[in-house]
mmCIF file of C-alpha atoms in Angstrom:
data_model
loop_
_atom_site.group_PDB
_atom_site.id
_atom_site.type_symbol
_atom_site.label_atom_id
_atom_site.label_comp_id
_atom_site.label_asym_id
_atom_site.label_seq_id
_atom_site.Cartn_x
_atom_site.Cartn_y
_atom_site.Cartn_z
ATOM 1 C CA MET A 1238 -12.141 -12.470 -20.574
ATOM 2 C CA ARG A 1239 -10.406 -14.579 -17.968
ATOM 3 C CA LEU A 1240 -12.338 -17.993 -18.300
ATOM 4 C CA ASP A 1241 -10.907 -19.665 -15.049
ATOM 5 C CA ARG A 1242 -13.386 -17.763 -12.512
ATOM 6 C CA PRO A 1243 -10.639 -15.567 -11.155
ATOM 7 C CA THR A 1244 -13.002 -14.112 -8.422
ATOM 8 C CA GLY A 1245 -13.841 -17.416 -7.217
ATOM 9 C CA ARG A 1246 -17.772 -17.406 -8.690
ATOM 10 C CA PRO A 1247 -19.155 -17.698 -12.339
ATOM 11 C CA LEU A 1248 -19.131 -15.026 -14.756
ATOM 12 C CA VAL A 1249 -22.373 -13.262 -14.910
ATOM 13 C CA ILE A 1250 -23.374 -12.257 -18.788
ATOM 14 C CA GLY A 1251 -26.155 -10.270 -19.708
ATOM 15 C CA HIS A 1252 -27.672 -12.599 -22.587
ATOM 16 C CA ARG A 1253 -28.748 -9.764 -24.974
ATOM 17 C CA GLY A 1254 -28.208 -7.334 -22.832
ATOM 18 C CA ALA A 1255 -31.312 -7.291 -20.213
ATOM 19 C CA PRO A 1256 -34.074 -8.624 -22.152
ATOM 20 C CA GLY A 1257 -35.919 -9.505 -19.035
ATOM 21 C CA TYR A 1258 -36.533 -6.008 -18.478
ATOM 22 C CA ARG A 1259 -36.096 -4.258 -21.991
ATOM 23 C CA PRO A 1260 -36.454 -5.848 -25.577
ATOM 24 C CA GLU A 1261 -33.527 -7.679 -26.473
ATOM 25 C CA HIS A 1262 -30.594 -6.276 -28.338
ATOM 26 C CA SER A 1263 -31.973 -2.622 -27.787
ATOM 27 C CA ARG A 1264 -29.735 0.146 -26.451
ATOM 28 C CA SER A 1265 -31.606 0.278 -23.216
ATOM 29 C CA SER A 1266 -31.161 -3.554 -22.844
ATOM 30 C CA TYR A 1267 -27.526 -3.057 -22.959
ATOM 31 C CA ASP A 1268 -27.357 -0.025 -20.931
ATOM 32 C CA LEU A 1269 -29.494 -1.405 -18.201
ATOM 33 C CA ALA A 1270 -27.226 -4.970 -18.141
ATOM 34 C CA LEU A 1271 -24.170 -2.461 -17.872
ATOM 35 C CA ALA A 1272 -25.806 -0.395 -15.196
ATOM 36 C CA MET A 1273 -26.780 -3.458 -13.183
ATOM 37 C CA GLY A 1274 -22.760 -4.585 -12.873
ATOM 38 C CA VAL A 1275 -22.757 -7.496 -15.540
ATOM 39 C CA ASP A 1276 -19.228 -8.956 -16.216
ATOM 40 C CA ALA A 1277 -20.071 -9.450 -20.157
ATOM 41 C CA VAL A 1278 -22.952 -8.848 -22.415
ATOM 42 C CA GLU A 1279 -23.684 -11.161 -25.144
ATOM 43 C CA PRO A 1280 -24.560 -9.296 -28.758
ATOM 44 C CA ASP A 1281 -25.674 -12.255 -31.509
ATOM 45 C CA ILE A 1282 -24.603 -11.329 -34.879
ATOM 46 C CA VAL A 1283 -26.144 -11.074 -38.227
ATOM 47 C CA PRO A 1284 -25.107 -9.434 -41.402
ATOM 48 C CA THR A 1285 -27.332 -7.261 -43.744
ATOM 49 C CA ARG A 1286 -26.989 -7.458 -47.524
ATOM 50 C CA ASP A 1287 -24.489 -4.782 -47.390
ATOM 51 C CA GLY A 1288 -22.169 -6.465 -44.684
ATOM 52 C CA VAL A 1289 -22.897 -4.683 -41.995
ATOM 53 C CA LEU A 1290 -23.133 -6.537 -38.875
ATOM 54 C CA VAL A 1291 -26.103 -6.299 -36.826
ATOM 55 C CA VAL A 1292 -27.239 -7.793 -33.511
ATOM 56 C CA ARG A 1293 -30.427 -9.773 -33.551
ATOM 57 C CA HIS A 1294 -31.377 -13.129 -32.494
ATOM 58 C CA GLU A 1295 -32.055 -14.659 -35.640
ATOM 59 C CA ASN A 1296 -31.541 -13.262 -39.365
ATOM 60 C CA GLU A 1297 -35.684 -13.525 -39.334
ATOM 61 C CA ILE A 1298 -36.759 -10.326 -37.705
ATOM 62 C CA SER A 1299 -40.506 -10.240 -37.797
ATOM 63 C CA GLY A 1300 -40.756 -11.336 -34.124
ATOM 64 C CA THR A 1301 -38.165 -8.751 -32.818
ATOM 65 C CA THR A 1302 -38.506 -5.420 -34.806
ATOM 66 C CA ASP A 1303 -41.321 -3.620 -36.561
ATOM 67 C CA VAL A 1304 -40.794 -4.618 -39.737
ATOM 68 C CA SER A 1305 -44.199 -6.324 -40.486
ATOM 69 C CA ALA A 1306 -45.870 -3.134 -39.858
ATOM 70 C CA ARG A 1307 -43.643 -1.255 -42.650
ATOM 71 C CA PRO A 1308 -45.765 -1.015 -45.398
ATOM 72 C CA GLU A 1309 -42.555 -0.228 -47.598
ATOM 73 C CA PHE A 1310 -40.797 -3.554 -46.749
ATOM 74 C CA ALA A 1311 -43.990 -5.971 -47.271
ATOM 75 C CA ASP A 1312 -42.589 -7.156 -50.233
ATOM 76 C CA ARG A 1313 -39.323 -8.628 -48.898
ATOM 77 C CA ARG A 1314 -41.525 -10.918 -46.995
ATOM 78 C CA ARG A 1315 -39.973 -14.635 -48.049
ATOM 79 C CA THR A 1316 -39.750 -18.310 -46.756
ATOM 80 C CA LYS A 1317 -36.219 -19.526 -46.549
ATOM 81 C CA THR A 1318 -34.483 -22.475 -44.961
ATOM 82 C CA VAL A 1319 -32.432 -21.676 -42.607
ATOM 83 C CA ASP A 1320 -29.953 -24.531 -40.961
ATOM 84 C CA GLY A 1321 -32.681 -27.268 -42.283
ATOM 85 C CA THR A 1322 -35.566 -25.436 -40.982
ATOM 86 C CA SER A 1323 -38.261 -23.394 -43.175
ATOM 87 C CA LEU A 1324 -39.008 -19.960 -41.894
ATOM 88 C CA THR A 1325 -41.386 -17.257 -43.258
ATOM 89 C CA GLY A 1326 -40.615 -13.474 -42.439
ATOM 90 C CA TRP A 1327 -38.317 -10.820 -42.957
ATOM 91 C CA PHE A 1328 -34.533 -11.465 -42.963
ATOM 92 C CA THR A 1329 -31.438 -9.018 -42.568
ATOM 93 C CA GLU A 1330 -29.688 -10.251 -45.406
ATOM 94 C CA ASP A 1331 -32.609 -8.615 -47.775
ATOM 95 C CA PHE A 1332 -31.888 -5.288 -46.156
ATOM 96 C CA THR A 1333 -29.366 -2.764 -46.340
ATOM 97 C CA TRP A 1334 -27.973 -1.029 -43.086
ATOM 98 C CA ALA A 1335 -29.607 1.924 -44.194
ATOM 99 C CA GLU A 1336 -32.885 0.391 -44.704
ATOM 100 C CA LEU A 1337 -32.647 -1.924 -41.644
ATOM 101 C CA SER A 1338 -31.510 1.141 -39.085
ATOM 102 C CA THR A 1339 -35.176 2.473 -39.818
ATOM 103 C CA LEU A 1340 -36.702 -0.223 -37.885
ATOM 104 C CA LYS A 1341 -37.454 -0.307 -34.255
ATOM 105 C CA CYS A 1342 -36.990 -3.137 -31.583
ATOM 106 C CA ARG A 1343 -39.805 -4.913 -30.237
ATOM 107 C CA GLU A 1344 -40.013 -7.557 -27.248
ATOM 108 C CA ARG A 1345 -39.689 -10.973 -28.709
ATOM 109 C CA LEU A 1346 -41.926 -12.597 -25.697
ATOM 110 C CA PRO A 1347 -44.622 -9.876 -25.188
ATOM 111 C CA LYS A 1348 -47.167 -12.564 -23.387
ATOM 112 C CA ILE A 1349 -44.420 -13.744 -21.026
ATOM 113 C CA ARG A 1350 -42.723 -10.380 -20.530
ATOM 114 C CA PRO A 1351 -45.517 -7.448 -21.201
ATOM 115 C CA ALA A 1352 -43.894 -4.558 -19.320
ATOM 116 C CA SER A 1353 -40.507 -5.014 -21.658
ATOM 117 C CA ALA A 1354 -42.936 -4.935 -24.459
ATOM 118 C CA SER A 1355 -44.373 -1.605 -23.248
ATOM 119 C CA PHE A 1356 -40.877 -0.379 -24.679
ATOM 120 C CA ASP A 1357 -42.077 -1.859 -28.111
ATOM 121 C CA ASP A 1358 -40.971 0.684 -31.305
ATOM 122 C CA GLN A 1359 -38.725 3.332 -29.320
ATOM 123 C CA GLN A 1360 -35.376 1.983 -30.067
ATOM 124 C CA PRO A 1361 -33.924 1.595 -33.435
ATOM 125 C CA VAL A 1362 -31.535 -1.855 -34.451
ATOM 126 C CA LEU A 1363 -28.089 -1.757 -33.440
ATOM 127 C CA ARG A 1364 -24.864 -2.826 -35.235
ATOM 128 C CA LEU A 1365 -22.180 -4.909 -33.591
ATOM 129 C CA SER A 1366 -19.787 -1.555 -33.657
ATOM 130 C CA ASP A 1367 -22.607 0.235 -31.556
ATOM 131 C CA VAL A 1368 -22.334 -2.429 -28.670
ATOM 132 C CA LEU A 1369 -18.495 -2.624 -28.541
ATOM 133 C CA ASP A 1370 -18.977 1.092 -28.056
ATOM 134 C CA LEU A 1371 -21.412 0.823 -25.336
ATOM 135 C CA VAL A 1372 -19.354 -1.793 -23.482
ATOM 136 C CA ARG A 1373 -15.823 0.222 -23.739
ATOM 137 C CA SER A 1374 -17.490 3.427 -22.453
ATOM 138 C CA ALA A 1375 -19.049 1.710 -19.822
ATOM 139 C CA ALA A 1376 -15.950 -0.289 -18.567
ATOM 140 C CA ASP A 1377 -13.905 3.332 -18.785
ATOM 141 C CA GLU A 1378 -16.769 5.121 -16.635
ATOM 142 C CA GLN A 1379 -17.197 2.105 -14.262
ATOM 143 C CA ARG A 1380 -13.302 1.735 -14.073
ATOM 144 C CA ARG A 1381 -13.359 -2.374 -14.327
ATOM 145 C CA GLU A 1382 -13.069 -4.776 -17.177
ATOM 146 C CA ILE A 1383 -16.278 -5.758 -19.107
ATOM 147 C CA GLY A 1384 -16.433 -8.285 -21.325
ATOM 148 C CA VAL A 1385 -18.387 -8.860 -24.807
ATOM 149 C CA VAL A 1386 -19.409 -12.696 -25.477
ATOM 150 C CA LEU A 1387 -20.059 -12.271 -29.260
ATOM 151 C CA GLU A 1388 -22.364 -15.305 -30.561
ATOM 152 C CA VAL A 1389 -21.641 -15.812 -34.532
ATOM 153 C CA LYS A 1390 -25.279 -16.834 -36.044
ATOM 154 C CA HIS A 1391 -25.748 -19.395 -38.879
ATOM 155 C CA ALA A 1392 -22.180 -19.055 -40.448
ATOM 156 C CA THR A 1393 -22.931 -21.952 -42.829
ATOM 157 C CA TYR A 1394 -25.933 -20.605 -44.068
ATOM 158 C CA PHE A 1395 -24.735 -17.286 -44.640
ATOM 159 C CA GLU A 1396 -22.036 -18.264 -46.841
ATOM 160 C CA SER A 1397 -24.352 -20.536 -48.694
ATOM 161 C CA VAL A 1398 -26.188 -17.299 -49.780
ATOM 162 C CA GLY A 1399 -22.961 -15.194 -50.704
ATOM 163 C CA LEU A 1400 -22.272 -13.418 -47.173
ATOM 164 C CA ASP A 1401 -19.016 -15.132 -45.454
ATOM 165 C CA VAL A 1402 -19.307 -13.601 -41.805
ATOM 166 C CA VAL A 1403 -15.454 -14.563 -41.155
ATOM 167 C CA PRO A 1404 -13.887 -11.392 -42.836
ATOM 168 C CA LEU A 1405 -16.759 -9.336 -41.613
ATOM 169 C CA VAL A 1406 -16.217 -10.013 -37.819
ATOM 170 C CA GLU A 1407 -12.786 -9.969 -38.490
ATOM 171 C CA ALA A 1408 -12.864 -6.678 -39.868
ATOM 172 C CA GLU A 1409 -15.056 -4.856 -37.293
ATOM 173 C CA LEU A 1410 -12.924 -6.547 -34.494
ATOM 174 C CA ARG A 1411 -9.548 -4.940 -36.048
ATOM 175 C CA ARG A 1412 -11.647 -1.793 -36.726
ATOM 176 C CA SER A 1413 -13.046 -1.297 -33.267
ATOM 177 C CA GLY A 1414 -9.942 -2.648 -31.578
ATOM 178 C CA TRP A 1415 -11.309 -5.455 -29.811
ATOM 179 C CA ALA A 1416 -9.385 -8.102 -32.038
ATOM 180 C CA ASP A 1417 -6.712 -8.669 -29.377
ATOM 181 C CA SER A 1418 -9.011 -7.720 -26.312
ATOM 182 C CA PRO A 1419 -8.808 -10.103 -23.244
ATOM 183 C CA ALA A 1420 -12.624 -8.896 -22.841
ATOM 184 C CA LEU A 1421 -13.516 -10.967 -25.928
ATOM 185 C CA VAL A 1422 -15.319 -14.378 -26.304
ATOM 186 C CA ILE A 1423 -16.407 -15.572 -29.292
ATOM 187 C CA GLU A 1424 -18.878 -18.512 -29.419
ATOM 188 C CA SER A 1425 -20.960 -20.166 -31.841
ATOM 189 C CA PHE A 1426 -22.864 -23.574 -32.608
ATOM 190 C CA GLU A 1427 -20.847 -24.184 -35.482
ATOM 191 C CA SER A 1428 -17.086 -25.409 -34.636
ATOM 192 C CA THR A 1429 -16.015 -24.678 -38.317
ATOM 193 C CA VAL A 1430 -16.486 -20.769 -37.676
ATOM 194 C CA LEU A 1431 -14.620 -20.812 -34.647
ATOM 195 C CA GLU A 1432 -11.680 -22.558 -35.867
ATOM 196 C CA ARG A 1433 -11.574 -19.934 -39.079
ATOM 197 C CA LEU A 1434 -11.730 -16.971 -36.602
ATOM 198 C CA ARG A 1435 -8.627 -18.302 -34.475
ATOM 199 C CA GLU A 1436 -6.883 -19.001 -37.866
ATOM 200 C CA ALA A 1437 -7.444 -15.414 -38.844
ATOM 201 C CA GLY A 1438 -5.471 -14.416 -35.807
ATOM 202 C CA ILE A 1439 -8.349 -12.980 -33.639
ATOM 203 C CA GLY A 1440 -7.333 -13.142 -29.742
ATOM 204 C CA ALA A 1441 -10.337 -14.061 -28.304
ATOM 205 C CA SER A 1442 -11.463 -16.980 -26.000
ATOM 206 C CA TYR A 1443 -13.424 -19.578 -28.162
ATOM 207 C CA ILE A 1444 -16.378 -21.373 -26.943
ATOM 208 C CA TYR A 1445 -18.176 -23.794 -28.429
ATOM 209 C CA LEU A 1446 -22.081 -23.460 -27.914
ATOM 210 C CA ILE A 1447 -23.599 -26.932 -27.257
ATOM 211 C CA GLU A 1448 -27.367 -27.937 -27.606
ATOM 212 C CA ALA A 1449 -29.180 -30.454 -25.324
ATOM 213 C CA SER A 1450 -30.310 -32.460 -28.472
ATOM 214 C CA GLY A 1451 -29.572 -32.356 -32.292
ATOM 215 C CA ARG A 1452 -26.357 -32.038 -34.204
ATOM 216 C CA PRO A 1453 -24.350 -28.678 -35.627
ATOM 217 C CA PHE A 1454 -25.356 -27.476 -38.785
ATOM 218 C CA ASP A 1455 -22.107 -27.059 -40.410
ATOM 219 C CA LEU A 1456 -21.161 -30.732 -39.549
ATOM 220 C CA ILE A 1457 -24.386 -31.705 -40.857
ATOM 221 C CA ALA A 1458 -23.705 -29.865 -44.100
ATOM 222 C CA ALA A 1459 -20.652 -31.297 -44.553
ATOM 223 C CA HIS A 1460 -21.036 -35.083 -43.280
ATOM 224 C CA GLY A 1461 -24.800 -35.803 -43.229
ATOM 225 C CA ASP A 1462 -25.761 -38.293 -40.924
ATOM 226 C CA GLY A 1463 -22.063 -38.880 -39.753
ATOM 227 C CA ALA A 1464 -22.117 -35.729 -37.901
ATOM 228 C CA PRO A 1465 -21.673 -36.246 -34.394
ATOM 229 C CA THR A 1466 -24.444 -35.125 -32.368
ATOM 230 C CA TYR A 1467 -24.343 -32.385 -29.315
ATOM 231 C CA ARG A 1468 -25.112 -35.533 -26.971
ATOM 232 C CA GLN A 1469 -21.737 -37.195 -28.303
ATOM 233 C CA THR A 1470 -19.915 -34.003 -27.996
ATOM 234 C CA VAL A 1471 -20.384 -33.805 -24.048
ATOM 235 C CA GLN A 1472 -18.993 -37.216 -23.582
ATOM 236 C CA PRO A 1473 -15.738 -38.028 -22.515
ATOM 237 C CA ALA A 1474 -14.508 -38.998 -25.931
ATOM 238 C CA GLY A 1475 -16.251 -35.784 -27.509
ATOM 239 C CA LEU A 1476 -14.831 -33.552 -24.587
ATOM 240 C CA ASP A 1477 -11.391 -34.884 -25.631
ATOM 241 C CA ALA A 1478 -11.723 -34.288 -29.094
ATOM 242 C CA LEU A 1479 -12.231 -30.191 -28.147
ATOM 243 C CA VAL A 1480 -9.162 -30.165 -26.387
ATOM 244 C CA GLY A 1481 -6.478 -27.657 -28.117
ATOM 245 C CA ARG A 1482 -9.238 -26.337 -30.141
ATOM 246 C CA PHE A 1483 -11.349 -24.332 -27.912
ATOM 247 C CA ASP A 1484 -11.265 -22.985 -24.644
ATOM 248 C CA GLY A 1485 -14.428 -24.130 -23.526
ATOM 249 C CA ILE A 1486 -18.150 -24.771 -24.213
ATOM 250 C CA SER A 1487 -21.140 -23.235 -23.403
ATOM 251 C CA VAL A 1488 -24.185 -25.925 -22.677
ATOM 252 C CA ASP A 1489 -28.021 -25.609 -22.691
ATOM 253 C CA LYS A 1490 -28.737 -25.810 -18.842
ATOM 254 C CA ARG A 1491 -30.685 -28.912 -19.455
ATOM 255 C CA VAL A 1492 -27.015 -30.678 -20.145
ATOM 256 C CA ILE A 1493 -26.591 -30.123 -16.507
ATOM 257 C CA LEU A 1494 -30.103 -30.584 -15.028
ATOM 258 C CA ALA A 1495 -31.179 -33.470 -17.295
ATOM 259 C CA PRO A 1496 -34.753 -33.022 -17.045
ATOM 260 C CA ASN A 1497 -36.825 -36.501 -17.735
ATOM 261 C CA LYS A 1498 -39.951 -36.787 -19.944
ATOM 262 C CA LEU A 1499 -41.741 -35.251 -17.243
ATOM 263 C CA GLY A 1500 -39.774 -32.227 -17.080
ATOM 264 C CA ARG A 1501 -38.128 -33.253 -13.743
ATOM 265 C CA MET A 1502 -34.252 -33.002 -12.944
ATOM 266 C CA THR A 1503 -32.348 -35.971 -12.796
ATOM 267 C CA GLY A 1504 -29.032 -34.138 -13.028
ATOM 268 C CA PRO A 1505 -26.600 -32.628 -12.126
ATOM 269 C CA THR A 1506 -24.664 -34.654 -14.580
ATOM 270 C CA SER A 1507 -20.745 -35.067 -14.763
ATOM 271 C CA VAL A 1508 -20.349 -32.683 -17.866
ATOM 272 C CA VAL A 1509 -18.850 -29.428 -15.543
ATOM 273 C CA ALA A 1510 -16.766 -31.633 -13.877
ATOM 274 C CA ASP A 1511 -15.730 -33.679 -16.990
ATOM 275 C CA ALA A 1512 -15.047 -30.486 -19.115
ATOM 276 C CA HIS A 1513 -13.022 -29.156 -16.019
ATOM 277 C CA ALA A 1514 -10.720 -32.243 -16.070
ATOM 278 C CA ARG A 1515 -9.733 -31.670 -19.676
ATOM 279 C CA GLY A 1516 -9.048 -27.444 -19.306
ATOM 280 C CA LEU A 1517 -11.935 -26.932 -20.760
ATOM 281 C CA ALA A 1518 -14.408 -23.627 -19.237
ATOM 282 C CA VAL A 1519 -18.125 -24.129 -19.213
ATOM 283 C CA PHE A 1520 -20.686 -21.432 -19.419
ATOM 284 C CA ALA A 1521 -24.315 -22.503 -19.184
ATOM 285 C CA TRP A 1522 -27.527 -20.874 -21.054
ATOM 286 C CA THR A 1523 -30.234 -19.421 -20.382
ATOM 287 C CA CYS A 1524 -30.943 -18.736 -16.663
ATOM 288 C CA ARG A 1525 -34.554 -17.117 -16.556
ATOM 289 C CA PRO A 1526 -36.820 -16.900 -13.743
ATOM 290 C CA GLU A 1527 -40.585 -17.513 -14.898
ATOM 291 C CA ASN A 1528 -41.919 -20.765 -14.844
ATOM 292 C CA THR A 1529 -42.036 -21.309 -18.710
ATOM 293 C CA PHE A 1530 -38.318 -21.730 -18.562
ATOM 294 C CA LEU A 1531 -37.745 -23.695 -15.357
ATOM 295 C CA VAL A 1532 -37.395 -27.379 -15.034
ATOM 296 C CA ALA A 1533 -40.641 -28.932 -13.258
ATOM 297 C CA ASP A 1534 -39.252 -29.113 -9.955
ATOM 298 C CA PHE A 1535 -39.001 -25.298 -9.342
ATOM 299 C CA ARG A 1536 -41.979 -23.954 -11.218
ATOM 300 C CA GLY A 1537 -44.476 -22.069 -9.129
ATOM 301 C CA LYS A 1538 -48.077 -20.892 -9.394
ATOM 302 C CA GLY A 1539 -49.432 -18.480 -11.215
ATOM 303 C CA GLY A 1540 -49.109 -19.553 -14.747
ATOM 304 C CA GLY A 1541 -46.068 -19.720 -17.031
ATOM 305 C CA ALA A 1542 -45.305 -15.645 -17.004
ATOM 306 C CA ALA A 1543 -44.879 -15.505 -13.098
ATOM 307 C CA ARG A 1544 -41.402 -16.401 -11.670
ATOM 308 C CA GLY A 1545 -41.090 -19.513 -9.677
ATOM 309 C CA ASP A 1546 -38.140 -20.784 -7.667
ATOM 310 C CA TYR A 1547 -35.887 -19.955 -9.801
ATOM 311 C CA GLU A 1548 -33.231 -19.246 -6.952
ATOM 312 C CA SER A 1549 -32.946 -23.057 -6.171
ATOM 313 C CA GLU A 1550 -32.512 -24.129 -9.944
ATOM 314 C CA TRP A 1551 -29.888 -21.785 -10.394
ATOM 315 C CA ARG A 1552 -28.058 -22.804 -7.378
ATOM 316 C CA VAL A 1553 -27.865 -26.386 -8.662
ATOM 317 C CA ILE A 1554 -26.123 -24.763 -11.856
ATOM 318 C CA ARG A 1555 -23.826 -22.807 -9.658
ATOM 319 C CA ASP A 1556 -23.186 -25.835 -7.588
ATOM 320 C CA ALA A 1557 -21.971 -27.884 -10.513
ATOM 321 C CA GLY A 1558 -19.407 -25.464 -11.052
ATOM 322 C CA VAL A 1559 -19.879 -23.602 -13.771
ATOM 323 C CA ASP A 1560 -17.369 -20.654 -14.993
ATOM 324 C CA GLY A 1561 -20.138 -18.528 -16.673
ATOM 325 C CA VAL A 1562 -24.000 -18.477 -16.919
ATOM 326 C CA PHE A 1563 -26.306 -16.189 -19.307
ATOM 327 C CA VAL A 1564 -28.882 -14.390 -17.678
ATOM 328 C CA ASP A 1565 -32.136 -12.304 -18.580
ATOM 329 C CA HIS A 1566 -32.135 -10.526 -15.653
ATOM 330 C CA PRO A 1567 -28.982 -9.617 -14.549
ATOM 331 C CA ASP A 1568 -29.954 -8.193 -11.210
ATOM 332 C CA LEU A 1569 -31.535 -11.717 -10.497
ATOM 333 C CA GLY A 1570 -28.327 -13.525 -11.809
ATOM 334 C CA LEU A 1571 -26.217 -11.188 -9.594
ATOM 335 C CA ASP A 1572 -27.900 -11.801 -6.528
ATOM 336 C CA VAL A 1573 -27.862 -15.731 -6.938
ATOM 337 C CA PHE A 1574 -24.262 -16.400 -8.892
ATOM 338 C CA ALA A 1575 -22.031 -13.514 -7.414
ATOM 339 C CA ARG A 1576 -23.412 -12.607 -4.043
#
């Protein structure tokens, strides 16, 4: 996609579709986001045992599918260490696509989004190819460019278990006709997989994802405690090192808002201006309206699931000059960022 804000406002990206209203990564989540008019949608991808790329937030799927209720898969429950974290559940790499395709989507945050949870167990898991087809069809029908911001998950981990995602992603993008699309962005928390995909000749824009704390796992695996932290990466010297390698960064919104230990905003920081001065685009994630996800300044009454003063928080992010935002509620995001 064009990353230089050609419309004079940030790109509004449907984060896993429209998961504020439908279970994330479900068909209806993507359909709703596209119908609401997003500039792009963001599928996360993980592989199956037989190398099919599916759209799931994580490879551990007990919280987003009905797998735990399926007795035929009870013996697939495992404990694994993924990116240094021990997880117990069911993992995509232990299923073939034929098996995984029988599972149904579930809401990941049912206590926060009970209305979305009412759609549980109705829709099958999607492949990346399904989402690419949905976006292309919507773009044709609506006669406008709609982008795909493709997040590659846990590349170092998957390579360690014999599933190199780079040739899988390359093959799927070439097969589907997206390998040289101006509407394609590829992002990851691991710089090495982005570099490998670029070297493979995939003609996308490349965005380096940045957490508010911690270190990227691929660099931990290679350098241990010598790996740079995410905080170092958004300092001027760290941004200098990204120039010429990537087209931009995508930061946890806390990197911009800079909440203190009490959750109060001390920003906006200079990260957007610093990145722009080096020719790097800046995306921010994830803008959600519920109190649970807002910094303390903008929380309201009614508990964690109630909507706070999200418009004010989002305006701070907008006015910082970001080039794109990831939203769970596309209609709300378009109201604040695009109108």
